[in-house]
Short mmCIF file of C-alpha atoms in Angstrom, two decimals:
data_model
loop_
_atom_site.label_atom_id
_atom_site.label_comp_id
_atom_site.label_asym_id
_atom_site.label_seq_id
_atom_site.Cartn_x
_atom_site.Cartn_y
_atom_site.Cartn_z
CA ILE W 1095 0.00 0.00 0.00
CA THR W 1096 1.47 3.32 -1.01
CA SER W 1097 -1.25 5.52 0.38
CA GLN W 1098 -4.44 5.32 2.35
CA LYS W 1099 -7.21 7.90 2.14
CA GLY W 1100 -9.38 7.53 5.21
CA ASN W 1101 -10.86 4.11 5.96
CA MET W 1102 -12.58 3.56 2.62
CA GLU W 1103 -9.83 3.77 -0.01
CA CYS W 1104 -6.28 2.59 -0.53
CA GLU W 1105 -3.86 2.42 -3.44
CA ILE W 1106 -1.87 -0.75 -4.04
CA VAL W 1107 1.50 -0.63 -5.85
CA ASN W 1108 1.12 -1.61 -9.52
CA ALA W 1109 -2.39 -2.93 -8.84
CA GLY W 1110 -4.76 0.02 -8.71
CA ILE W 1111 -7.12 1.38 -6.13
CA LEU W 1112 -9.40 -0.40 -3.68
CA ARG W 1113 -12.38 1.72 -2.75
CA GLY W 1114 -15.21 0.94 -0.36
CA LYS W 1115 -18.63 2.57 -0.68
CA SER W 1116 -22.02 2.35 0.97
CA ALA W 1117 -25.10 1.62 -1.14
CA ASP W 1118 -27.45 3.66 1.07
CA ASP W 1119 -27.68 6.23 -1.72
CA PRO W 1120 -27.27 4.17 -4.92
CA ASP W 1121 -26.61 7.10 -7.25
CA ASN W 1122 -23.56 8.08 -5.17
CA LEU W 1123 -21.97 4.82 -6.36
CA ARG W 1124 -21.71 6.10 -9.92
CA GLY W 1125 -18.17 6.66 -11.11
CA PRO W 1126 -15.46 5.56 -13.54
CA ALA W 1127 -15.20 2.16 -15.17
CA LEU W 1128 -14.74 -0.82 -12.85
CA HIS W 1129 -12.45 -3.80 -13.33
CA GLY W 1130 -13.73 -5.68 -10.32
CA LEU W 1131 -16.56 -5.32 -7.84
CA VAL W 1132 -17.32 -7.17 -4.60
CA ILE W 1133 -20.80 -6.69 -3.12
CA GLU W 1134 -21.28 -7.73 0.50
CA GLU W 1135 -24.83 -8.57 1.64
CA ALA W 1136 -25.77 -8.46 -2.02
CA ALA W 1137 -29.36 -9.61 -1.46
CA ARG W 1138 -30.02 -6.27 0.26
CA ILE W 1139 -28.94 -4.36 -2.85
CA SER W 1140 -31.87 -3.32 -5.04
CA ASP W 1141 -32.36 -4.31 -8.67
CA TYR W 1142 -32.02 -0.62 -9.56
CA THR W 1143 -28.65 -0.36 -7.83
CA LEU W 1144 -27.28 -3.37 -9.67
CA HIS W 1145 -28.70 -2.91 -13.16
CA ASN W 1146 -28.90 0.87 -13.45
CA VAL W 1147 -25.85 1.94 -11.45
CA LEU W 1148 -23.24 -0.80 -11.04
CA LEU W 1149 -23.36 -3.01 -14.14
CA PRO W 1150 -23.06 -0.08 -16.61
CA MET W 1151 -19.61 0.62 -15.14
CA PHE W 1152 -18.42 -2.71 -16.65
CA THR W 1153 -19.34 -1.63 -20.20
CA VAL W 1154 -15.75 -1.04 -21.32
CA THR W 1155 -13.78 -3.27 -18.97
CA ARG W 1156 -16.03 -6.39 -18.91
CA GLY W 1157 -14.85 -6.74 -15.31
CA ARG W 1158 -15.76 -9.39 -12.76
CA LEU W 1159 -18.46 -9.22 -10.10
CA LEU W 1160 -18.41 -11.20 -6.86
CA ALA W 1161 -21.68 -11.05 -4.93
CA ILE W 1162 -21.68 -12.44 -1.38
CA SER W 1163 -24.76 -12.57 0.78
CA THR W 1164 -27.02 -14.22 3.27
CA PRO W 1165 -30.21 -14.91 1.28
CA LYS W 1166 -33.20 -12.65 1.67
CA GLY W 1167 -36.13 -14.53 0.20
CA ARG W 1168 -36.49 -15.12 -3.52
CA ALA W 1169 -37.94 -11.86 -4.80
CA ASN W 1170 -34.62 -10.25 -5.69
CA TRP W 1171 -31.87 -10.28 -8.29
CA PHE W 1172 -29.47 -12.19 -6.03
CA TYR W 1173 -31.71 -15.26 -6.03
CA ARG W 1174 -32.31 -15.02 -9.78
CA TRP W 1175 -28.59 -14.81 -10.46
CA TYR W 1176 -28.00 -17.74 -8.12
CA LEU W 1177 -30.36 -19.79 -10.33
CA LEU W 1178 -28.50 -18.66 -13.44
CA GLY W 1179 -25.27 -19.89 -11.87
CA GLN W 1180 -26.81 -23.35 -11.52
CA ASP W 1181 -27.83 -23.44 -15.18
CA ALA W 1182 -25.38 -24.89 -17.71
CA GLU W 1183 -26.85 -22.60 -20.38
CA HIS W 1184 -25.26 -19.60 -18.61
CA PRO W 1185 -21.55 -20.44 -18.23
CA ASP W 1186 -20.73 -16.77 -17.60
CA VAL W 1187 -22.38 -17.00 -14.16
CA ALA W 1188 -21.27 -19.39 -11.39
CA SER W 1189 -22.96 -19.74 -8.00
CA PHE W 1190 -21.92 -21.51 -4.82
CA HIS W 1191 -23.61 -22.36 -1.54
CA ALA W 1192 -22.23 -22.97 1.95
CA THR W 1193 -23.77 -23.06 5.43
CA SER W 1194 -22.45 -21.97 8.80
CA TYR W 1195 -21.73 -25.65 9.46
CA ASP W 1196 -19.21 -25.56 6.59
CA ASN W 1197 -17.20 -22.91 8.46
CA PRO W 1198 -14.49 -24.72 10.47
CA ALA W 1199 -14.30 -21.79 12.90
CA ALA W 1200 -18.02 -21.86 13.71
CA ASP W 1201 -18.98 -22.74 17.29
CA ARG W 1202 -21.22 -25.82 17.01
CA GLN W 1203 -22.72 -25.25 20.46
CA TYR W 1204 -23.66 -21.70 19.52
CA LEU W 1205 -25.27 -22.94 16.28
CA GLY W 1206 -27.32 -25.39 18.31
CA GLN W 1207 -28.47 -22.62 20.65
CA MET W 1208 -29.51 -20.41 17.73
CA LYS W 1209 -31.42 -23.28 16.15
CA ASP W 1210 -33.45 -23.58 19.37
CA ARG W 1211 -34.06 -19.84 19.63
CA LEU W 1212 -35.03 -19.00 16.04
CA ASN W 1213 -38.00 -20.16 14.03
CA GLU W 1214 -37.24 -22.66 11.29
CA GLN W 1215 -37.43 -20.17 8.43
CA ASP W 1216 -35.10 -17.62 10.06
CA PHE W 1217 -32.55 -20.27 11.03
CA SER W 1218 -32.64 -21.74 7.53
CA GLN W 1219 -31.98 -18.34 6.02
CA GLU W 1220 -29.37 -16.97 8.42
CA PHE W 1221 -27.33 -20.10 9.16
CA LEU W 1222 -28.12 -22.59 6.39
CA ALA W 1223 -28.08 -19.95 3.62
CA GLU W 1224 -31.38 -21.20 2.20
CA PHE W 1225 -33.60 -19.10 -0.03
CA THR W 1226 -36.81 -19.27 1.96
CA GLU W 1227 -40.24 -18.58 0.54
CA ASP W 1228 -41.58 -15.04 0.39
CA ALA W 1229 -44.91 -13.36 -0.14
CA GLU W 1230 -44.48 -12.95 -3.91
CA GLN W 1231 -43.66 -16.60 -4.53
CA VAL W 1232 -46.46 -18.51 -6.29
CA PHE W 1233 -45.35 -22.11 -5.71
CA ARG W 1234 -44.63 -23.31 -2.19
CA ARG W 1235 -43.38 -26.59 -0.74
CA ILE W 1236 -41.87 -27.41 -4.11
CA ASP W 1237 -39.41 -29.92 -2.66
CA ASP W 1238 -42.31 -31.88 -1.16
CA THR W 1239 -43.65 -32.66 -4.64
CA THR W 1240 -40.47 -34.34 -5.87
CA GLY W 1241 -40.38 -38.08 -6.20
CA GLY W 1242 -40.37 -41.04 -8.53
CA ARG W 1243 -38.80 -41.09 -11.96
CA LEU W 1244 -39.81 -40.40 -15.52
CA GLN W 1245 -41.71 -43.34 -17.02
CA GLU W 1246 -42.02 -45.14 -20.30
CA PRO W 1247 -45.68 -45.63 -21.33
CA VAL W 1248 -47.63 -48.50 -19.79
CA PRO W 1249 -50.22 -50.23 -22.02
CA GLY W 1250 -53.77 -49.39 -21.00
CA LYS W 1251 -52.82 -46.29 -18.98
CA SER W 1252 -54.18 -42.84 -19.76
CA TYR W 1253 -51.83 -39.92 -20.35
CA VAL W 1254 -52.22 -36.24 -21.18
CA ILE W 1255 -49.74 -33.78 -22.64
CA GLY W 1256 -49.55 -30.10 -21.66
CA VAL W 1257 -47.94 -28.01 -24.42
CA ASP W 1258 -46.46 -24.52 -24.40
CA TRP W 1259 -45.21 -23.40 -27.81
CA ALA W 1260 -42.04 -21.35 -28.27
CA LYS W 1261 -42.49 -17.81 -29.49
CA VAL W 1262 -39.46 -15.58 -30.12
CA ARG W 1263 -36.81 -16.30 -27.51
CA ASP W 1264 -38.33 -19.00 -25.34
CA PHE W 1265 -38.75 -22.79 -25.49
CA THR W 1266 -41.37 -25.27 -26.56
CA VAL W 1267 -42.19 -27.62 -23.68
CA PHE W 1268 -44.13 -30.90 -23.62
CA CYS W 1269 -45.16 -32.26 -20.20
CA VAL W 1270 -46.66 -35.77 -20.24
CA GLY W 1271 -48.86 -36.57 -17.24
CA ASP W 1272 -49.74 -40.00 -15.91
CA VAL W 1273 -53.43 -39.63 -15.09
CA SER W 1274 -53.88 -42.32 -12.45
CA ALA W 1275 -50.52 -41.71 -10.74
CA ARG W 1276 -50.90 -37.91 -10.95
CA ALA W 1277 -47.28 -37.62 -11.90
CA LEU W 1278 -45.04 -36.21 -14.60
CA ALA W 1279 -44.18 -39.17 -16.83
CA ALA W 1280 -42.12 -37.51 -19.59
CA PHE W 1281 -40.69 -34.11 -20.40
CA GLU W 1282 -39.29 -32.44 -23.52
CA ARG W 1283 -37.92 -28.92 -23.88
CA PHE W 1284 -36.36 -27.49 -27.04
CA HIS W 1285 -36.25 -24.42 -29.25
CA ARG W 1286 -35.19 -23.13 -32.68
CA GLN W 1287 -37.26 -25.65 -34.59
CA ASP W 1288 -39.94 -24.81 -37.14
CA TYR W 1289 -43.54 -25.54 -36.24
CA ASN W 1290 -43.86 -28.44 -38.69
CA LEU W 1291 -41.09 -30.29 -36.91
CA GLN W 1292 -42.51 -29.36 -33.49
CA VAL W 1293 -45.94 -30.71 -34.42
CA SER W 1294 -44.31 -33.88 -35.74
CA ARG W 1295 -42.51 -34.35 -32.43
CA LEU W 1296 -45.74 -33.85 -30.53
CA LYS W 1297 -47.51 -36.37 -32.77
CA ASP W 1298 -44.81 -38.99 -32.11
CA LEU W 1299 -44.93 -38.34 -28.37
CA ALA W 1300 -48.73 -38.55 -28.20
CA ARG W 1301 -48.73 -41.81 -30.17
CA LYS W 1302 -46.02 -43.24 -27.90
CA TYR W 1303 -48.08 -42.44 -24.78
CA ASN W 1304 -51.20 -44.33 -25.84
CA ASN W 1305 -52.61 -41.54 -28.04
CA ALA W 1306 -52.46 -39.12 -25.14
CA ALA W 1307 -54.96 -36.29 -24.92
CA ILE W 1308 -53.36 -32.90 -25.54
CA LEU W 1309 -54.07 -29.48 -24.02
CA MET W 1310 -52.03 -26.67 -25.56
CA ASP W 1311 -51.64 -22.93 -25.29
CA ALA W 1312 -53.76 -21.64 -28.17
CA THR W 1313 -53.22 -17.94 -27.47
CA GLY W 1314 -51.98 -15.85 -30.40
CA ALA W 1315 -49.63 -17.94 -32.54
CA GLY W 1316 -50.82 -21.08 -30.76
CA ASP W 1317 -54.23 -21.00 -32.49
CA PRO W 1318 -52.99 -21.73 -36.04
CA ILE W 1319 -50.67 -24.40 -34.59
CA LEU W 1320 -53.72 -26.08 -33.11
CA ASP W 1321 -55.24 -26.13 -36.63
CA MET W 1322 -52.00 -27.62 -37.90
CA CYS W 1323 -52.19 -30.35 -35.24
CA HIS W 1324 -55.73 -31.23 -36.33
CA ARG W 1325 -54.64 -31.44 -39.97
CA GLU W 1326 -51.88 -33.82 -38.90
CA GLY W 1327 -54.41 -36.13 -37.28
CA LEU W 1328 -54.05 -34.97 -33.66
CA HIS W 1329 -57.82 -34.69 -33.22
CA GLN W 1330 -57.47 -35.24 -29.47
CA ALA W 1331 -55.69 -31.87 -29.19
CA GLU W 1332 -57.53 -28.92 -27.68
CA GLY W 1333 -56.54 -25.33 -27.10
CA TYR W 1334 -56.52 -23.27 -23.92
CA GLN W 1335 -56.92 -19.53 -24.45
CA TYR W 1336 -54.96 -17.45 -21.96
CA THR W 1337 -56.42 -14.33 -20.43
CA TRP W 1338 -55.17 -13.02 -17.11
CA ARG W 1339 -58.05 -14.87 -15.44
CA THR W 1340 -57.73 -18.23 -17.24
CA LYS W 1341 -53.98 -18.20 -16.72
CA LYS W 1342 -54.49 -17.49 -13.03
CA ASN W 1343 -56.98 -20.36 -12.79
CA ALA W 1344 -54.55 -22.86 -14.28
CA VAL W 1345 -51.55 -21.63 -12.28
CA ASP W 1346 -53.55 -21.51 -9.03
CA ALA W 1347 -54.65 -25.11 -9.56
CA LEU W 1348 -51.04 -26.21 -10.10
CA ALA W 1349 -49.83 -24.23 -7.07
CA LEU W 1350 -52.45 -25.85 -4.85
CA ALA W 1351 -51.58 -29.33 -6.13
CA ILE W 1352 -47.89 -28.78 -5.41
CA GLU W 1353 -48.55 -27.36 -1.95
CA ARG W 1354 -50.79 -30.32 -1.08
CA GLY W 1355 -48.40 -32.86 -2.53
CA GLU W 1356 -50.99 -34.08 -5.04
CA LEU W 1357 -48.63 -33.99 -8.02
CA ARG W 1358 -45.34 -35.86 -8.27
CA ILE W 1359 -42.52 -34.37 -10.32
CA PRO W 1360 -39.36 -36.48 -10.65
CA LYS W 1361 -36.24 -34.44 -10.00
CA THR W 1362 -33.67 -35.49 -12.57
CA PRO W 1363 -30.99 -33.64 -14.57
CA ASP W 1364 -33.55 -33.42 -17.39
CA THR W 1365 -36.27 -31.81 -15.24
CA LEU W 1366 -34.19 -29.32 -13.23
CA GLN W 1367 -35.43 -26.47 -15.41
CA ILE W 1368 -38.97 -27.16 -14.19
CA PHE W 1369 -37.89 -26.63 -10.57
CA ARG W 1370 -35.91 -23.49 -11.44
CA GLU W 1371 -38.97 -21.96 -13.07
CA LEU W 1372 -41.32 -22.98 -10.25
CA GLU W 1373 -39.01 -21.43 -7.65
CA ALA W 1374 -38.57 -18.16 -9.55
CA TYR W 1375 -42.21 -17.68 -10.60
CA ARG W 1376 -43.74 -14.55 -9.06
CA GLN W 1377 -47.08 -12.86 -8.56
CA VAL W 1378 -47.28 -9.13 -9.26
CA GLN W 1379 -50.23 -6.87 -8.58
CA SER W 1380 -51.11 -4.45 -11.37
CA GLU W 1381 -52.24 -0.87 -10.84
CA SER W 1382 -55.82 -1.99 -11.46
CA GLY W 1383 -55.54 -4.50 -8.63
CA ASN W 1384 -55.35 -7.65 -10.76
CA VAL W 1385 -52.75 -10.27 -9.83
CA ARG W 1386 -50.45 -11.17 -12.72
CA TYR W 1387 -48.25 -14.26 -12.75
CA GLU W 1388 -44.91 -14.18 -14.55
CA ALA W 1389 -41.28 -15.19 -14.61
CA PRO W 1390 -38.74 -12.56 -13.52
CA SER W 1391 -37.91 -10.16 -16.33
CA GLY W 1392 -34.56 -10.37 -18.06
CA GLU W 1393 -32.51 -12.78 -20.11
CA GLY W 1394 -32.38 -16.34 -18.83
CA TYR W 1395 -35.78 -16.40 -17.12
CA TYR W 1396 -38.58 -18.44 -18.64
CA ASP W 1397 -42.03 -19.71 -17.72
CA ASP W 1398 -42.53 -22.28 -20.50
CA CYS W 1399 -42.22 -25.23 -18.13
CA VAL W 1400 -44.69 -23.67 -15.70
CA SER W 1401 -47.19 -23.09 -18.51
CA ALA W 1402 -46.92 -26.63 -19.92
CA LEU W 1403 -47.05 -28.19 -16.46
CA SER W 1404 -50.08 -26.14 -15.45
CA LEU W 1405 -51.92 -27.20 -18.63
CA MET W 1406 -51.01 -30.83 -17.97
CA TRP W 1407 -52.33 -30.58 -14.42
CA TRP W 1408 -55.47 -28.69 -15.52
CA ALA W 1409 -56.35 -31.64 -17.75
CA ILE W 1410 -55.57 -34.16 -15.01
CA MET W 1411 -57.63 -32.21 -12.49
CA LYS W 1412 -60.62 -32.04 -14.84
CA GLY W 1413 -60.46 -35.79 -15.44
CA ALA W 1414 -61.02 -34.97 -19.07
CA TYR W 1415 -59.77 -38.16 -20.65
CA ALA W 1416 -61.87 -40.93 -19.17
CA SER W 1417 -62.47 -41.58 -22.85
CA GLN W 1418 -60.34 -40.51 -25.78
CA ALA W 1419 -63.53 -39.60 -27.67
CA LEU W 1420 -64.03 -35.88 -28.16
CA VAL W 1421 -67.33 -34.73 -26.69
CA GLY W 1422 -67.63 -30.96 -26.67
CA SER W 1423 -64.73 -29.32 -24.83
CA ARG W 1424 -63.19 -31.74 -22.38
CA PHE W 1425 -60.94 -29.17 -20.81
CA ALA W 1426 -63.42 -26.35 -20.20
#
């Protein structure tokens, strides 16, 4: 160190300047380009502070960011970035987890005392570094719904497929539900394929699973795809038109099933994206007072799995496929 300016800044020989700042007033953080940034208690830093103030200072340098924090629920950028770090599709972000029990200097007796004194949620957050549920989270007790494994079709069993079609940047998702077991039996997620190929894949999957009934998003671009499915012989396919109310109905039904443990979702490397989306899914109240459900905004956040899974469960819940014959609208 060649010089020290107060307690918040020092210059290191041939290395540059280390400067400490408080985020109490985010706009006071603005300054020259950064090569490296460490944020302590990052979960307490607002989305505005990160995206509008700090990240723009990496525009020229493409520097590195290290965010360290005790979790603070799931309705914040720190949790969303943690999920990105667990996703192989985002190699530019890495995330790590450790508890107080992983600290060799931690007093085990003290940890035991704190476990007795705190409620389960507070202890899980403060000492186990767990992202506990918060008021904006739609799906709760997600871990309780895990179990079993994906299944090949069983002759004589009834299956249904929930379908969410890819639009511009997102993914097409097929969720196959075992009706009697009330479980996810098969799962496909892909993108950058033309609709003819997507419909062909759906046709093969439905045939494989005993001519499974199909409930698909028929909003916007999904309506002509439904017509395409019918032309290809998928007469058991029906559409579900999304409005804010019909979407809420389907998502609420799925959320209740997960919370009650009525639906089983195998947790495998192939289905991890489902759990990421369920955990990140939020409810937001509009100015008019309506509750809107959505994935967090920004690159890397999707709700395709949630949509397909909710359509699959909506069909299971309605018991719409006691017979494969089409009589009116089975999914109304």
